[in-house]
Amino acid sequence: MEFLPLLRELASSYQAFEKFSAPHVKSMNLTSPQFDVIASLANQPAMTCKELGEKTLITKGTLTGIIDRLVIKEIVERISNADDGRSQKIQLTAKGQEIFAHAFPRHMQHLALAFNQLSAAEMLNLSSALKKLRVAMEQHTAL
Amino acid sequence: MEFLPLLRELASSYQAFEKFSAPHVKSMNLTSPQFDVIASLANQPAMTCKELGEKTLITKGTLTGIIDRLVIKEIVERISNADDGRSQKIQLTAKGQEIFAHAFPRHMQHLALAFNQLSAAEMLNLSSALKKLRVAMEQHTAL
DNA sequence: CTATATTAGTTCTAGTTAGAACTAAATAGG
DNA sequence: CCTATTTAGTTCTAACTAGAACTAATATAG
């Protein structure tokens, strides 16, 4: 159980990220998953729910509700897919593009306040250490 | 925006942890927050909701519901606090202690499958890199 | 002492979450 | 062709989530 301190640091670091990031997103009238969806759709051709779920790491049942709410807000739209009657493509509306252009740079600036306190070498070190742990976990995760 | 790869790795690593850990907890008929609460209460004197929230990083409004469900399952109990009429103390029931004794070592064993693929030095390196990022984020988080 | 402020916990709201069951459409095998 | 399987997305359920408003009790200030 030598790994418990690491486990706790992983949980508290992620929690700290949420507390640092989410309120800033909220101040722009978006939730964190809504922001992720908008950022994934921006400057990209329209994409299916499946692709969007892979990019944002949001499972499909959850994604339906998030997109529903973004449609109500007129930030994204569903367009039917001529190639495949089962799927649709999702894209930003003009309003969604404006919101992205406003919110994205502001949020990046906010995140930079914390992340840029690490040097490039520290970022690389942290990324690769996380990746090693992630791969170890994925090996023991049912697909 | 040199920090974006690190941001993505942080999100995907945490996600991988959830996918690795939560189904195993679920297989023992507990949710992840329920497991955390039980583990925090075990081998400890009864504690208030406030203390429990600090240990588990669960906010108080959320904690009420989690404890409600653990009370229904007869895993924990609320006992009134003679010292302070506002607060209560929470403790494991005998059944809760049995569940802890069964579930905790099994889950540690499961987690060890992944975490023990890192050497002690790698764990320390990852912990301290995460801590540096966490502290940087906490500096820019409203209390 | 007494008015004020703080604290502990619950309740409420809106949204996310995963996973399972379901529907409809496309693909593959025979 | 045509059946069997797979795939895309929705719906449903149970639970978690944060934060804000609320209640009751304690602590503080004057």
mmCIF file of C-alpha atoms (C1' of nucleotides) in Angstrom:
data_model
loop_
_atom_site.group_PDB
_atom_site.id
_atom_site.type_symbol
_atom_site.label_atom_id
_atom_site.label_comp_id
_atom_site.label_asym_id
_atom_site.label_seq_id
_atom_site.Cartn_x
_atom_site.Cartn_y
_atom_site.Cartn_z
ATOM 1 C CA MET A 1 0.000 0.000 0.000
ATOM 2 C CA GLU A 2 2.980 2.231 -0.668
ATOM 3 C CA PHE A 3 0.868 3.703 -3.418
ATOM 4 C CA LEU A 4 -1.712 5.328 -1.149
ATOM 5 C CA PRO A 5 -0.002 8.734 -0.969
ATOM 6 C CA LEU A 6 0.089 8.826 -4.769
ATOM 7 C CA LEU A 7 -3.556 7.801 -4.947
ATOM 8 C CA ARG A 8 -4.500 10.645 -2.591
ATOM 9 C CA GLU A 9 -2.410 13.171 -4.495
ATOM 10 C CA LEU A 10 -4.037 12.089 -7.750
ATOM 11 C CA ALA A 11 -7.505 12.574 -6.285
ATOM 12 C CA SER A 12 -6.734 15.887 -4.620
ATOM 13 C CA SER A 13 -4.942 17.267 -7.676
ATOM 14 C CA TYR A 14 -7.856 16.440 -9.903
ATOM 15 C CA GLN A 15 -10.255 17.927 -7.366
ATOM 16 C CA ALA A 16 -8.111 21.073 -7.240
ATOM 17 C CA PHE A 17 -8.291 21.275 -11.017
ATOM 18 C CA GLU A 18 -12.090 21.150 -10.891
ATOM 19 C CA LYS A 19 -12.247 23.857 -8.253
ATOM 20 C CA PHE A 20 -9.854 25.994 -10.255
ATOM 21 C CA SER A 21 -11.395 25.472 -13.678
ATOM 22 C CA ALA A 22 -15.138 24.914 -13.291
ATOM 23 C CA PRO A 23 -16.079 28.199 -11.567
ATOM 24 C CA HIS A 24 -14.303 30.152 -14.299
ATOM 25 C CA VAL A 25 -16.230 28.280 -16.984
ATOM 26 C CA LYS A 26 -19.407 28.813 -14.987
ATOM 27 C CA SER A 27 -18.778 32.559 -14.906
ATOM 28 C CA MET A 28 -19.171 32.436 -18.697
ATOM 29 C CA ASN A 29 -22.523 30.636 -18.349
ATOM 30 C CA LEU A 30 -21.263 27.218 -19.373
ATOM 31 C CA THR A 31 -20.698 23.950 -17.540
ATOM 32 C CA SER A 32 -17.366 22.138 -17.858
ATOM 33 C CA PRO A 33 -18.706 19.399 -20.154
ATOM 34 C CA GLN A 34 -20.478 22.002 -22.276
ATOM 35 C CA PHE A 35 -17.194 23.886 -22.633
ATOM 36 C CA ASP A 36 -15.397 20.671 -23.617
ATOM 37 C CA VAL A 37 -17.986 19.911 -26.279
ATOM 38 C CA ILE A 38 -17.805 23.422 -27.717
ATOM 39 C CA ALA A 39 -13.995 23.352 -27.766
ATOM 40 C CA SER A 40 -14.027 19.957 -29.491
ATOM 41 C CA LEU A 41 -16.434 21.098 -32.195
ATOM 42 C CA ALA A 42 -14.742 24.415 -32.929
ATOM 43 C CA ASN A 43 -12.813 24.773 -36.185
ATOM 44 C CA GLN A 44 -13.686 21.217 -37.147
ATOM 45 C CA PRO A 45 -16.044 19.735 -39.691
ATOM 46 C CA ALA A 46 -19.331 18.531 -38.154
ATOM 47 C CA MET A 47 -18.834 15.309 -36.240
ATOM 48 C CA THR A 48 -20.919 12.399 -34.988
ATOM 49 C CA CYS A 49 -21.822 11.847 -31.332
ATOM 50 C CA LYS A 50 -19.485 8.906 -31.318
ATOM 51 C CA GLU A 51 -16.487 10.982 -32.381
ATOM 52 C CA LEU A 52 -17.445 13.728 -29.973
ATOM 53 C CA GLY A 53 -17.675 11.229 -27.147
ATOM 54 C CA GLU A 54 -14.209 9.904 -27.924
ATOM 55 C CA LYS A 55 -12.729 13.404 -27.943
ATOM 56 C CA THR A 56 -14.393 14.551 -24.746
ATOM 57 C CA LEU A 57 -14.315 11.206 -22.894
ATOM 58 C CA ILE A 58 -18.042 11.540 -22.271
ATOM 59 C CA THR A 59 -20.108 8.356 -22.580
ATOM 60 C CA LYS A 60 -22.924 8.351 -25.098
ATOM 61 C CA GLY A 61 -25.826 8.318 -22.652
ATOM 62 C CA THR A 62 -24.409 11.368 -20.921
ATOM 63 C CA LEU A 63 -23.588 13.110 -24.175
ATOM 64 C CA THR A 64 -27.206 13.018 -25.360
ATOM 65 C CA GLY A 65 -28.283 15.195 -22.428
ATOM 66 C CA ILE A 66 -25.379 17.611 -22.788
ATOM 67 C CA ILE A 67 -26.103 18.109 -26.471
ATOM 68 C CA ASP A 68 -29.827 18.486 -25.736
ATOM 69 C CA ARG A 69 -29.056 21.417 -23.469
ATOM 70 C CA LEU A 70 -26.615 22.968 -25.948
ATOM 71 C CA VAL A 71 -29.292 22.685 -28.654
ATOM 72 C CA ILE A 72 -31.787 24.500 -26.413
ATOM 73 C CA LYS A 73 -29.201 27.235 -25.898
ATOM 74 C CA GLU A 74 -28.763 27.344 -29.695
ATOM 75 C CA ILE A 75 -25.037 26.713 -29.360
ATOM 76 C CA VAL A 76 -24.931 23.489 -31.387
ATOM 77 C CA GLU A 77 -27.236 21.843 -33.913
ATOM 78 C CA ARG A 78 -27.903 18.273 -34.981
ATOM 79 C CA ILE A 79 -27.869 17.656 -38.715
ATOM 80 C CA SER A 80 -28.940 14.359 -40.171
ATOM 81 C CA ASN A 81 -26.338 12.287 -41.918
ATOM 82 C CA ALA A 82 -27.182 11.368 -45.509
ATOM 83 C CA ASP A 83 -24.554 8.594 -45.492
ATOM 84 C CA ASP A 84 -25.895 6.783 -42.434
ATOM 85 C CA GLY A 85 -29.446 6.985 -41.162
ATOM 86 C CA ARG A 86 -28.469 5.927 -37.658
ATOM 87 C CA SER A 87 -26.116 8.774 -36.983
ATOM 88 C CA GLN A 88 -26.206 12.534 -37.025
ATOM 89 C CA LYS A 89 -23.551 15.151 -37.176
ATOM 90 C CA ILE A 90 -23.191 17.827 -34.568
ATOM 91 C CA GLN A 91 -21.836 21.264 -35.308
ATOM 92 C CA LEU A 92 -21.575 24.686 -33.713
ATOM 93 C CA THR A 93 -24.132 27.282 -34.745
ATOM 94 C CA ALA A 94 -22.982 30.816 -35.599
ATOM 95 C CA LYS A 95 -23.869 31.730 -32.029
ATOM 96 C CA GLY A 96 -21.840 28.764 -30.793
ATOM 97 C CA GLN A 97 -18.832 29.948 -32.772
ATOM 98 C CA GLU A 98 -19.136 33.391 -31.211
ATOM 99 C CA ILE A 99 -19.319 31.880 -27.744
ATOM 100 C CA PHE A 100 -16.250 29.791 -28.494
ATOM 101 C CA ALA A 101 -14.350 32.818 -29.764
ATOM 102 C CA HIS A 102 -15.191 34.647 -26.557
ATOM 103 C CA ALA A 103 -14.868 31.903 -23.963
ATOM 104 C CA PHE A 104 -11.990 29.776 -25.202
ATOM 105 C CA PRO A 105 -9.140 32.317 -25.081
ATOM 106 C CA ARG A 106 -10.355 33.602 -21.723
ATOM 107 C CA HIS A 107 -10.385 30.141 -20.249
ATOM 108 C CA MET A 108 -6.957 29.298 -21.654
ATOM 109 C CA GLN A 109 -5.648 32.447 -20.031
ATOM 110 C CA HIS A 110 -7.157 31.396 -16.728
ATOM 111 C CA LEU A 111 -5.641 27.910 -16.940
ATOM 112 C CA ALA A 112 -2.269 29.384 -17.877
ATOM 113 C CA LEU A 113 -2.147 31.159 -14.505
ATOM 114 C CA ALA A 114 -1.562 27.794 -12.870
ATOM 115 C CA PHE A 115 -0.118 25.564 -15.570
ATOM 116 C CA ASN A 116 2.524 28.027 -16.657
ATOM 117 C CA GLN A 117 4.054 27.885 -13.200
ATOM 118 C CA LEU A 118 5.554 24.606 -14.399
ATOM 119 C CA SER A 119 8.504 24.682 -16.769
ATOM 120 C CA ALA A 120 8.285 22.875 -20.098
ATOM 121 C CA ALA A 121 10.470 20.119 -18.659
ATOM 122 C CA GLU A 122 8.231 19.768 -15.612
ATOM 123 C CA MET A 123 5.169 19.509 -17.829
ATOM 124 C CA LEU A 124 6.802 16.792 -19.906
ATOM 125 C CA ASN A 125 7.889 14.904 -16.808
ATOM 126 C CA LEU A 126 4.418 15.067 -15.282
ATOM 127 C CA SER A 127 2.714 14.066 -18.535
ATOM 128 C CA SER A 128 4.888 11.047 -19.031
ATOM 129 C CA ALA A 129 4.614 9.906 -15.420
ATOM 130 C CA LEU A 130 0.818 10.182 -15.650
ATOM 131 C CA LYS A 131 0.860 8.302 -18.916
ATOM 132 C CA LYS A 132 2.799 5.422 -17.409
ATOM 133 C CA LEU A 133 0.229 5.126 -14.622
ATOM 134 C CA ARG A 134 -2.654 5.466 -17.078
ATOM 135 C CA VAL A 135 -1.324 2.695 -19.311
ATOM 136 C CA ALA A 136 -0.871 0.445 -16.268
ATOM 137 C CA MET A 137 -4.492 1.046 -15.291
ATOM 138 C CA GLU A 138 -5.785 0.532 -18.819
ATOM 139 C CA GLN A 139 -4.092 -2.862 -18.919
ATOM 140 C CA HIS A 140 -6.307 -3.980 -16.075
ATOM 141 C CA THR A 141 -9.509 -2.362 -17.286
ATOM 142 C CA ALA A 142 -12.131 -4.391 -19.127
ATOM 143 C CA LEU A 143 -12.614 -2.743 -22.529
ATOM 144 C CA MET B 1 -0.997 26.838 -24.656
ATOM 145 C CA GLU B 2 2.000 24.545 -24.281
ATOM 146 C CA PHE B 3 0.129 23.103 -21.331
ATOM 147 C CA LEU B 4 -2.679 21.524 -23.357
ATOM 148 C CA PRO B 5 -1.050 18.088 -23.694
ATOM 149 C CA LEU B 6 -0.582 17.986 -19.915
ATOM 150 C CA LEU B 7 -4.185 19.071 -19.392
ATOM 151 C CA ARG B 8 -5.382 16.248 -21.645
ATOM 152 C CA GLU B 9 -3.175 13.690 -19.948
ATOM 153 C CA LEU B 10 -4.455 14.788 -16.543
ATOM 154 C CA ALA B 11 -8.059 14.363 -17.685
ATOM 155 C CA SER B 12 -7.492 11.029 -19.409
ATOM 156 C CA SER B 13 -5.442 9.622 -16.530
ATOM 157 C CA TYR B 14 -8.107 10.497 -14.035
ATOM 158 C CA GLN B 15 -10.754 9.047 -16.333
ATOM 159 C CA ALA B 16 -8.686 5.864 -16.649
ATOM 160 C CA PHE B 17 -8.507 5.659 -12.871
ATOM 161 C CA GLU B 18 -12.302 5.856 -12.637
ATOM 162 C CA LYS B 19 -12.744 3.143 -15.246
ATOM 163 C CA PHE B 20 -10.208 0.975 -13.481
ATOM 164 C CA SER B 21 -11.388 1.517 -9.922
ATOM 165 C CA ALA B 22 -15.158 2.140 -9.940
ATOM 166 C CA PRO B 23 -16.306 -1.145 -11.556
ATOM 167 C CA HIS B 24 -14.306 -3.113 -9.007
ATOM 168 C CA VAL B 25 -15.926 -1.206 -6.140
ATOM 169 C CA LYS B 26 -19.282 -1.691 -7.825
ATOM 170 C CA SER B 27 -18.731 -5.445 -7.953
ATOM 171 C CA MET B 28 -18.753 -5.309 -4.138
ATOM 172 C CA ASN B 29 -22.093 -3.447 -4.172
ATOM 173 C CA LEU B 30 -20.671 -0.047 -3.276
ATOM 174 C CA THR B 31 -20.242 3.190 -5.165
ATOM 175 C CA SER B 32 -16.868 4.946 -5.176
ATOM 176 C CA PRO B 33 -17.947 7.718 -2.769
ATOM 177 C CA GLN B 34 -19.534 5.133 -0.476
ATOM 178 C CA PHE B 35 -16.256 3.211 -0.443
ATOM 179 C CA ASP B 36 -14.330 6.390 0.359
ATOM 180 C CA VAL B 37 -16.626 7.216 3.258
ATOM 181 C CA ILE B 38 -16.353 3.699 4.692
ATOM 182 C CA ALA B 39 -12.562 3.711 4.363
ATOM 183 C CA SER B 40 -12.371 7.113 6.060
ATOM 184 C CA LEU B 41 -14.511 6.017 8.986
ATOM 185 C CA ALA B 42 -12.807 2.683 9.579
ATOM 186 C CA ASN B 43 -10.582 2.314 12.629
ATOM 187 C CA GLN B 44 -11.303 5.884 13.651
ATOM 188 C CA PRO B 45 -13.378 7.423 16.390
ATOM 189 C CA ALA B 46 -16.777 8.668 15.191
ATOM 190 C CA MET B 47 -16.424 11.888 13.228
ATOM 191 C CA THR B 48 -18.575 14.817 12.174
ATOM 192 C CA CYS B 49 -19.833 15.371 8.623
ATOM 193 C CA LYS B 50 -17.467 18.283 8.360
ATOM 194 C CA GLU B 51 -14.409 16.153 9.137
ATOM 195 C CA LEU B 52 -15.640 13.414 6.853
ATOM 196 C CA GLY B 53 -16.124 15.899 4.047
ATOM 197 C CA GLU B 54 -12.574 17.170 4.477
ATOM 198 C CA LYS B 55 -11.145 13.647 4.359
ATOM 199 C CA THR B 56 -13.122 12.508 1.357
ATOM 200 C CA LEU B 57 -13.180 15.844 -0.524
ATOM 201 C CA ILE B 58 -16.955 15.568 -0.770
ATOM 202 C CA THR B 59 -18.940 18.775 -0.278
ATOM 203 C CA LYS B 60 -21.492 18.832 2.495
ATOM 204 C CA GLY B 61 -24.618 18.906 0.357
ATOM 205 C CA THR B 62 -23.436 15.821 -1.492
ATOM 206 C CA LEU B 63 -22.327 14.085 1.674
ATOM 207 C CA THR B 64 -25.805 14.253 3.217
ATOM 208 C CA GLY B 65 -27.192 12.074 0.432
ATOM 209 C CA ILE B 66 -24.305 9.604 0.504
ATOM 210 C CA ILE B 67 -24.670 9.141 4.250
ATOM 211 C CA ASP B 68 -28.452 8.816 3.879
ATOM 212 C CA ARG B 69 -27.949 5.860 1.559
ATOM 213 C CA LEU B 70 -25.300 4.282 3.797
ATOM 214 C CA VAL B 71 -27.682 4.618 6.754
ATOM 215 C CA ILE B 72 -30.414 2.831 4.770
ATOM 216 C CA LYS B 73 -27.934 0.047 4.015
ATOM 217 C CA GLU B 74 -27.108 -0.047 7.754
ATOM 218 C CA ILE B 75 -23.434 0.529 7.039
ATOM 219 C CA VAL B 76 -23.085 3.758 9.049
ATOM 220 C CA GLU B 77 -25.121 5.455 11.761
ATOM 221 C CA ARG B 78 -25.616 9.051 12.877
ATOM 222 C CA ILE B 79 -25.220 9.683 16.574
ATOM 223 C CA SER B 80 -26.082 13.021 18.120
ATOM 224 C CA ASN B 81 -23.292 15.070 19.587
ATOM 225 C CA ALA B 82 -23.778 16.047 23.224
ATOM 226 C CA ASP B 83 -21.132 18.775 22.923
ATOM 227 C CA ASP B 84 -22.719 20.565 19.987
ATOM 228 C CA GLY B 85 -26.398 20.421 19.079
ATOM 229 C CA ARG B 86 -25.744 21.435 15.473
ATOM 230 C CA SER B 87 -23.500 18.533 14.617
ATOM 231 C CA GLN B 88 -23.652 14.768 14.711
ATOM 232 C CA LYS B 89 -21.024 12.122 14.626
ATOM 233 C CA ILE B 90 -20.964 9.418 12.003
ATOM 234 C CA GLN B 91 -19.592 5.957 12.625
ATOM 235 C CA LEU B 92 -19.537 2.524 11.026
ATOM 236 C CA THR B 93 -22.017 -0.033 12.313
ATOM 237 C CA ALA B 94 -20.843 -3.572 13.057
ATOM 238 C CA LYS B 95 -22.093 -4.497 9.609
ATOM 239 C CA GLY B 96 -20.161 -1.556 8.166
ATOM 240 C CA GLN B 97 -16.991 -2.791 9.838
ATOM 241 C CA GLU B 98 -17.497 -6.228 8.323
ATOM 242 C CA ILE B 99 -17.992 -4.731 4.903
ATOM 243 C CA PHE B 100 -14.836 -2.681 5.336
ATOM 244 C CA ALA B 101 -12.858 -5.755 6.412
ATOM 245 C CA HIS B 102 -14.041 -7.574 3.309
ATOM 246 C CA ALA B 103 -13.936 -4.831 0.690
ATOM 247 C CA PHE B 104 -10.918 -2.752 1.629
ATOM 248 C CA PRO B 105 -8.135 -5.332 1.234
ATOM 249 C CA ARG B 106 -9.705 -6.607 -1.970
ATOM 250 C CA HIS B 107 -9.821 -3.148 -3.465
ATOM 251 C CA MET B 108 -6.252 -2.363 -2.400
ATOM 252 C CA GLN B 109 -5.169 -5.533 -4.137
ATOM 253 C CA HIS B 110 -6.975 -4.460 -7.276
ATOM 254 C CA LEU B 111 -5.394 -1.005 -7.226
ATOM 255 C CA ALA B 112 -1.970 -2.526 -6.620
ATOM 256 C CA LEU B 113 -2.200 -4.299 -9.992
ATOM 257 C CA ALA B 114 -1.725 -0.951 -11.673
ATOM 258 C CA PHE B 115 0.006 1.253 -9.127
ATOM 259 C CA ASN B 116 2.713 -1.255 -8.309
ATOM 260 C CA GLN B 117 3.895 -1.133 -11.891
ATOM 261 C CA LEU B 118 5.544 2.118 -10.851
ATOM 262 C CA SER B 119 8.714 2.000 -8.784
ATOM 263 C CA ALA B 120 8.864 3.807 -5.447
ATOM 264 C CA ALA B 121 10.940 6.525 -7.098
ATOM 265 C CA GLU B 122 8.432 6.922 -9.913
ATOM 266 C CA MET B 123 5.597 7.221 -7.409
ATOM 267 C CA LEU B 124 7.449 9.922 -5.517
ATOM 268 C CA ASN B 125 8.274 11.775 -8.697
ATOM 269 C CA LEU B 126 4.661 11.680 -9.872
ATOM 270 C CA SER B 127 3.297 12.706 -6.482
ATOM 271 C CA SER B 128 5.568 15.690 -6.194
ATOM 272 C CA ALA B 129 4.940 16.819 -9.765
ATOM 273 C CA LEU B 130 1.192 16.605 -9.160
ATOM 274 C CA LYS B 131 1.586 18.481 -5.913
ATOM 275 C CA LYS B 132 3.404 21.343 -7.605
ATOM 276 C CA LEU B 133 0.577 21.686 -10.121
ATOM 277 C CA ARG B 134 -2.053 21.390 -7.400
ATOM 278 C CA VAL B 135 -0.468 24.131 -5.315
ATOM 279 C CA ALA B 136 -0.281 26.368 -8.378
ATOM 280 C CA MET B 137 -4.000 25.831 -9.005
ATOM 281 C CA GLU B 138 -4.927 26.358 -5.355
ATOM 282 C CA GLN B 139 -3.173 29.720 -5.429
ATOM 283 C CA HIS B 140 -5.636 30.866 -8.057
ATOM 284 C CA THR B 141 -8.740 29.316 -6.530
ATOM 285 C CA ALA B 142 -11.151 31.372 -4.436
ATOM 286 C CA LEU B 143 -11.298 29.734 -0.995
ATOM 287 C "C1'" DC C 1 -27.181 39.569 28.750
ATOM 288 C "C1'" DT C 2 -28.443 40.306 24.035
ATOM 289 C "C1'" DA C 3 -28.079 41.262 19.166
ATOM 290 C "C1'" DT C 4 -25.069 39.670 15.477
ATOM 291 C "C1'" DA C 5 -22.402 36.655 13.088
ATOM 292 C "C1'" DT C 6 -20.783 32.161 12.304
ATOM 293 C "C1'" DT C 7 -21.147 27.227 11.876
ATOM 294 C "C1'" DA C 8 -23.261 22.370 10.993
ATOM 295 C "C1'" DG C 9 -26.073 20.060 8.484
ATOM 296 C "C1'" DT C 10 -30.285 19.562 5.331
ATOM 297 C "C1'" DT C 11 -32.873 20.736 1.364
ATOM 298 C "C1'" DC C 12 -33.357 22.227 -3.263
ATOM 299 C "C1'" DT C 13 -32.041 22.866 -8.116
ATOM 300 C "C1'" DA C 14 -29.886 21.950 -12.328
ATOM 301 C "C1'" DG C 15 -26.724 19.295 -14.346
ATOM 302 C "C1'" DT C 16 -23.598 15.359 -14.958
ATOM 303 C "C1'" DT C 17 -22.490 10.473 -14.640
ATOM 304 C "C1'" DA C 18 -22.237 5.418 -16.054
ATOM 305 C "C1'" DG C 19 -24.429 1.615 -17.480
ATOM 306 C "C1'" DA C 20 -28.285 -1.072 -19.108
ATOM 307 C "C1'" DA C 21 -32.190 -1.601 -21.959
ATOM 308 C "C1'" DC C 22 -34.108 -0.137 -26.133
ATOM 309 C "C1'" DT C 23 -34.936 1.399 -31.211
ATOM 310 C "C1'" DA C 24 -33.671 1.920 -35.731
ATOM 311 C "C1'" DA C 25 -30.485 1.371 -39.316
ATOM 312 C "C1'" DA C 26 -26.540 -0.704 -41.555
ATOM 313 C "C1'" DT C 27 -23.494 -4.596 -42.330
ATOM 314 C "C1'" DA C 28 -22.125 -9.424 -42.816
ATOM 315 C "C1'" DG C 29 -22.840 -14.259 -43.678
ATOM 316 C "C1'" DG C 30 -24.991 -17.756 -45.812
ATOM 317 C "C1'" DC D 1 -31.822 -11.811 -50.861
ATOM 318 C "C1'" DC D 2 -32.448 -12.360 -46.034
ATOM 319 C "C1'" DT D 3 -31.363 -13.356 -41.509
ATOM 320 C "C1'" DA D 4 -28.112 -12.342 -37.664
ATOM 321 C "C1'" DT D 5 -25.136 -9.250 -35.799
ATOM 322 C "C1'" DT D 6 -23.362 -4.922 -35.009
ATOM 323 C "C1'" DT D 7 -23.605 0.002 -34.543
ATOM 324 C "C1'" DA D 8 -25.540 4.908 -33.415
ATOM 325 C "C1'" DG D 9 -28.068 7.214 -30.609
ATOM 326 C "C1'" DT D 10 -31.943 7.760 -27.106
ATOM 327 C "C1'" DT D 11 -34.175 6.631 -22.905
ATOM 328 C "C1'" DC D 12 -34.231 5.150 -18.277
ATOM 329 C "C1'" DT D 13 -32.506 4.487 -13.561
ATOM 330 C "C1'" DA D 14 -29.893 5.354 -9.581
ATOM 331 C "C1'" DA D 15 -26.457 7.995 -7.845
ATOM 332 C "C1'" DC D 16 -23.302 11.828 -7.455
ATOM 333 C "C1'" DT D 17 -22.143 16.764 -7.926
ATOM 334 C "C1'" DA D 18 -21.605 21.767 -6.557
ATOM 335 C "C1'" DG D 19 -23.585 25.598 -4.936
ATOM 336 C "C1'" DA D 20 -27.217 28.328 -2.969
ATOM 337 C "C1'" DA D 21 -30.823 28.918 0.218
ATOM 338 C "C1'" DC D 22 -32.387 27.493 4.530
ATOM 339 C "C1'" DT D 23 -32.751 26.001 9.669
ATOM 340 C "C1'" DA D 24 -31.086 25.454 14.040
ATOM 341 C "C1'" DA D 25 -27.596 26.024 17.288
ATOM 342 C "C1'" DT D 26 -23.358 28.079 18.931
ATOM 343 C "C1'" DA D 27 -20.109 31.728 19.540
ATOM 344 C "C1'" DT D 28 -18.875 36.595 19.544
ATOM 345 C "C1'" DA D 29 -19.251 41.536 20.446
ATOM 346 C "C1'" DG D 30 -20.895 45.167 22.743
#
